[in-house]
PDB file of C-alpha atoms in Angstrom:
ATOM      1  CA  UNK A1321      10.999  18.049  54.922  1.00  0.00           C
ATOM      2  CA  UNK A1322      12.849  17.948  51.685  1.00  0.00           C
ATOM      3  CA  UNK A1323      12.085  20.124  48.685  1.00  0.00           C
ATOM      4  CA  UNK A1324       9.362  17.764  47.449  1.00  0.00           C
ATOM      5  CA  UNK A1325       6.024  19.613  47.560  1.00  0.00           C
ATOM      6  CA  UNK A1326       3.581  18.321  50.164  1.00  0.00           C
ATOM      7  CA  UNK A1327       0.953  17.758  47.490  1.00  0.00           C
ATOM      8  CA  UNK A1328       3.213  15.180  45.832  1.00  0.00           C
ATOM      9  CA  UNK A1329       3.306  13.230  49.100  1.00  0.00           C
ATOM     10  CA  UNK A1330      -0.462  12.737  49.347  1.00  0.00           C
ATOM     11  CA  UNK A1331      -1.847   9.207  49.091  1.00  0.00           C
ATOM     12  CA  UNK A1332      -3.127   8.029  45.735  1.00  0.00           C
ATOM     13  CA  UNK A1333      -6.382   6.136  45.445  1.00  0.00           C
ATOM     14  CA  UNK A1334      -5.813   2.546  44.363  1.00  0.00           C
ATOM     15  CA  UNK A1335      -9.386   1.273  44.382  1.00  0.00           C
ATOM     16  CA  UNK A1336     -12.707   2.179  45.970  1.00  0.00           C
ATOM     17  CA  UNK A1337     -16.065   0.583  46.501  1.00  0.00           C
ATOM     18  CA  UNK A1338     -18.855   3.015  47.359  1.00  0.00           C
ATOM     19  CA  UNK A1339     -16.254   5.675  48.277  1.00  0.00           C
ATOM     20  CA  UNK A1340     -16.968   7.130  51.758  1.00  0.00           C
ATOM     21  CA  UNK A1341     -17.462  10.650  50.360  1.00  0.00           C
ATOM     22  CA  UNK A1342     -18.366  10.403  46.667  1.00  0.00           C
ATOM     23  CA  UNK A1343     -20.178   7.016  46.933  1.00  0.00           C
ATOM     24  CA  UNK A1344     -18.562   6.115  43.588  1.00  0.00           C
ATOM     25  CA  UNK A1345     -16.729   2.861  42.863  1.00  0.00           C
ATOM     26  CA  UNK A1346     -13.691   2.126  40.725  1.00  0.00           C
ATOM     27  CA  UNK A1347     -14.199  -1.646  40.751  1.00  0.00           C
ATOM     28  CA  UNK A1348     -16.978  -3.437  38.916  1.00  0.00           C
ATOM     29  CA  UNK A1349     -17.838  -6.131  41.451  1.00  0.00           C
ATOM     30  CA  UNK A1350     -18.616  -5.728  45.139  1.00  0.00           C
ATOM     31  CA  UNK A1351     -15.564  -6.956  47.113  1.00  0.00           C
ATOM     32  CA  UNK A1352     -17.775  -9.016  49.424  1.00  0.00           C
ATOM     33  CA  UNK A1353     -15.033 -11.065  51.115  1.00  0.00           C
ATOM     34  CA  UNK A1354     -12.934  -7.981  51.876  1.00  0.00           C
ATOM     35  CA  UNK A1355     -15.911  -6.009  53.184  1.00  0.00           C
ATOM     36  CA  UNK A1356     -16.942  -8.968  55.369  1.00  0.00           C
ATOM     37  CA  UNK A1357     -13.355  -9.264  56.717  1.00  0.00           C
ATOM     38  CA  UNK A1358     -13.253  -5.533  57.513  1.00  0.00           C
ATOM     39  CA  UNK A1359     -16.623  -5.702  59.252  1.00  0.00           C
ATOM     40  CA  UNK A1360     -15.579  -8.697  61.366  1.00  0.00           C
ATOM     41  CA  UNK A1361     -12.316  -6.959  62.299  1.00  0.00           C
ATOM     42  CA  UNK A1362     -14.104  -3.715  63.180  1.00  0.00           C
ATOM     43  CA  UNK A1363     -16.579  -5.564  65.395  1.00  0.00           C
ATOM     44  CA  UNK A1364     -13.821  -7.571  67.099  1.00  0.00           C
ATOM     45  CA  UNK A1365     -11.748  -4.471  67.838  1.00  0.00           C
ATOM     46  CA  UNK A1366     -14.654  -2.173  68.709  1.00  0.00           C
ATOM     47  CA  UNK A1367     -17.654  -3.972  70.211  1.00  0.00           C
ATOM     48  CA  UNK A1368     -19.521  -0.650  70.390  1.00  0.00           C
ATOM     49  CA  UNK A1369     -19.616  -0.749  66.566  1.00  0.00           C
ATOM     50  CA  UNK A1370     -21.199  -4.215  66.425  1.00  0.00           C
ATOM     51  CA  UNK A1371     -24.347  -2.867  64.763  1.00  0.00           C
ATOM     52  CA  UNK A1372     -22.372  -1.030  62.049  1.00  0.00           C
ATOM     53  CA  UNK A1373     -22.261  -2.570  58.562  1.00  0.00           C
ATOM     54  CA  UNK A1374     -19.111  -1.913  56.554  1.00  0.00           C
ATOM     55  CA  UNK A1375     -20.432  -0.721  53.204  1.00  0.00           C
ATOM     56  CA  UNK A1376     -17.507   1.109  51.645  1.00  0.00           C
ATOM     57  CA  UNK A1377     -13.837   0.561  50.922  1.00  0.00           C
ATOM     58  CA  UNK A1378     -11.019   2.925  50.036  1.00  0.00           C
ATOM     59  CA  UNK A1379      -7.541   1.557  49.372  1.00  0.00           C
ATOM     60  CA  UNK A1380      -4.754   4.119  49.097  1.00  0.00           C
ATOM     61  CA  UNK A1381      -1.084   3.890  48.203  1.00  0.00           C
ATOM     62  CA  UNK A1382       1.475   6.051  49.977  1.00  0.00           C
ATOM     63  CA  UNK A1383       4.883   6.815  48.500  1.00  0.00           C
ATOM     64  CA  UNK A1384       7.915   6.612  50.778  1.00  0.00           C
ATOM     65  CA  UNK A1385       7.651   9.575  53.128  1.00  0.00           C
ATOM     66  CA  UNK A1386       4.063  10.171  52.090  1.00  0.00           C
ATOM     67  CA  UNK A1387       1.471  11.520  54.486  1.00  0.00           C
ATOM     68  CA  UNK A1388      -2.076  12.679  54.785  1.00  0.00           C
ATOM     69  CA  UNK A1389      -2.439  16.177  56.171  1.00  0.00           C
ATOM     70  CA  UNK A1390      -4.323  16.480  59.469  1.00  0.00           C
ATOM     71  CA  UNK A1391      -8.032  16.719  58.824  1.00  0.00           C
ATOM     72  CA  UNK A1392     -11.427  15.882  60.259  1.00  0.00           C
ATOM     73  CA  UNK A1393     -13.738  13.493  58.461  1.00  0.00           C
ATOM     74  CA  UNK A1394     -17.308  14.705  58.645  1.00  0.00           C
ATOM     75  CA  UNK A1395     -20.576  12.945  57.877  1.00  0.00           C
ATOM     76  CA  UNK A1396     -19.034   9.533  58.584  1.00  0.00           C
ATOM     77  CA  UNK A1397     -19.601   7.145  61.433  1.00  0.00           C
ATOM     78  CA  UNK A1398     -17.075   4.398  62.177  1.00  0.00           C
ATOM     79  CA  UNK A1399     -13.943   3.769  60.156  1.00  0.00           C
ATOM     80  CA  UNK A1400     -11.226   1.135  60.071  1.00  0.00           C
ATOM     81  CA  UNK A1401      -7.689   1.824  58.887  1.00  0.00           C
ATOM     82  CA  UNK A1402      -5.340  -1.039  58.069  1.00  0.00           C
ATOM     83  CA  UNK A1403      -1.721  -0.502  57.059  1.00  0.00           C
ATOM     84  CA  UNK A1404      -0.075  -3.222  54.982  1.00  0.00           C
ATOM     85  CA  UNK A1405       3.660  -3.397  54.385  1.00  0.00           C
ATOM     86  CA  UNK A1406       4.849  -0.434  56.404  1.00  0.00           C
ATOM     87  CA  UNK A1407       4.637   1.269  59.755  1.00  0.00           C
ATOM     88  CA  UNK A1408       1.972   3.939  60.039  1.00  0.00           C
ATOM     89  CA  UNK A1409       1.123   6.518  62.665  1.00  0.00           C
ATOM     90  CA  UNK A1410      -2.539   7.390  62.975  1.00  0.00           C
ATOM     91  CA  UNK A1411      -3.706  10.048  65.387  1.00  0.00           C
ATOM     92  CA  UNK A1412      -7.399   9.922  66.125  1.00  0.00           C
ATOM     93  CA  UNK A1413      -9.249  12.318  68.402  1.00  0.00           C
ATOM     94  CA  UNK A1414      -6.067  14.123  69.529  1.00  0.00           C
ATOM     95  CA  UNK A1415      -8.092  16.117  72.063  1.00  0.00           C
ATOM     96  CA  UNK A1416      -9.097  12.860  73.733  1.00  0.00           C
ATOM     97  CA  UNK A1417     -12.679  14.050  74.062  1.00  0.00           C
ATOM     98  CA  UNK A1418     -14.228  11.238  72.021  1.00  0.00           C
ATOM     99  CA  UNK A1419     -16.398  13.664  70.072  1.00  0.00           C
TER     100      UNK A1419
END
């Protein structure tokens, strides 16, 4: 890593609707078409999630070389991550135990 502090490489929130943790929104209207698209994509990719309704949205912007430190999301069920415009590496359940 270069001398740039890790905190400066964190993603920045662009917009949220019913944020997964705070439940707050930064947009004034429900992004219905985007939520519907995400729900259809989630169900197509993961049939086991077919009963899950996508109710929140968090769009983040990463600077070149940016990263999110390893962490565990708690109190959430299913999630869908979509990367636009760049390659992304996402490691989920590194232990492979599915829990």
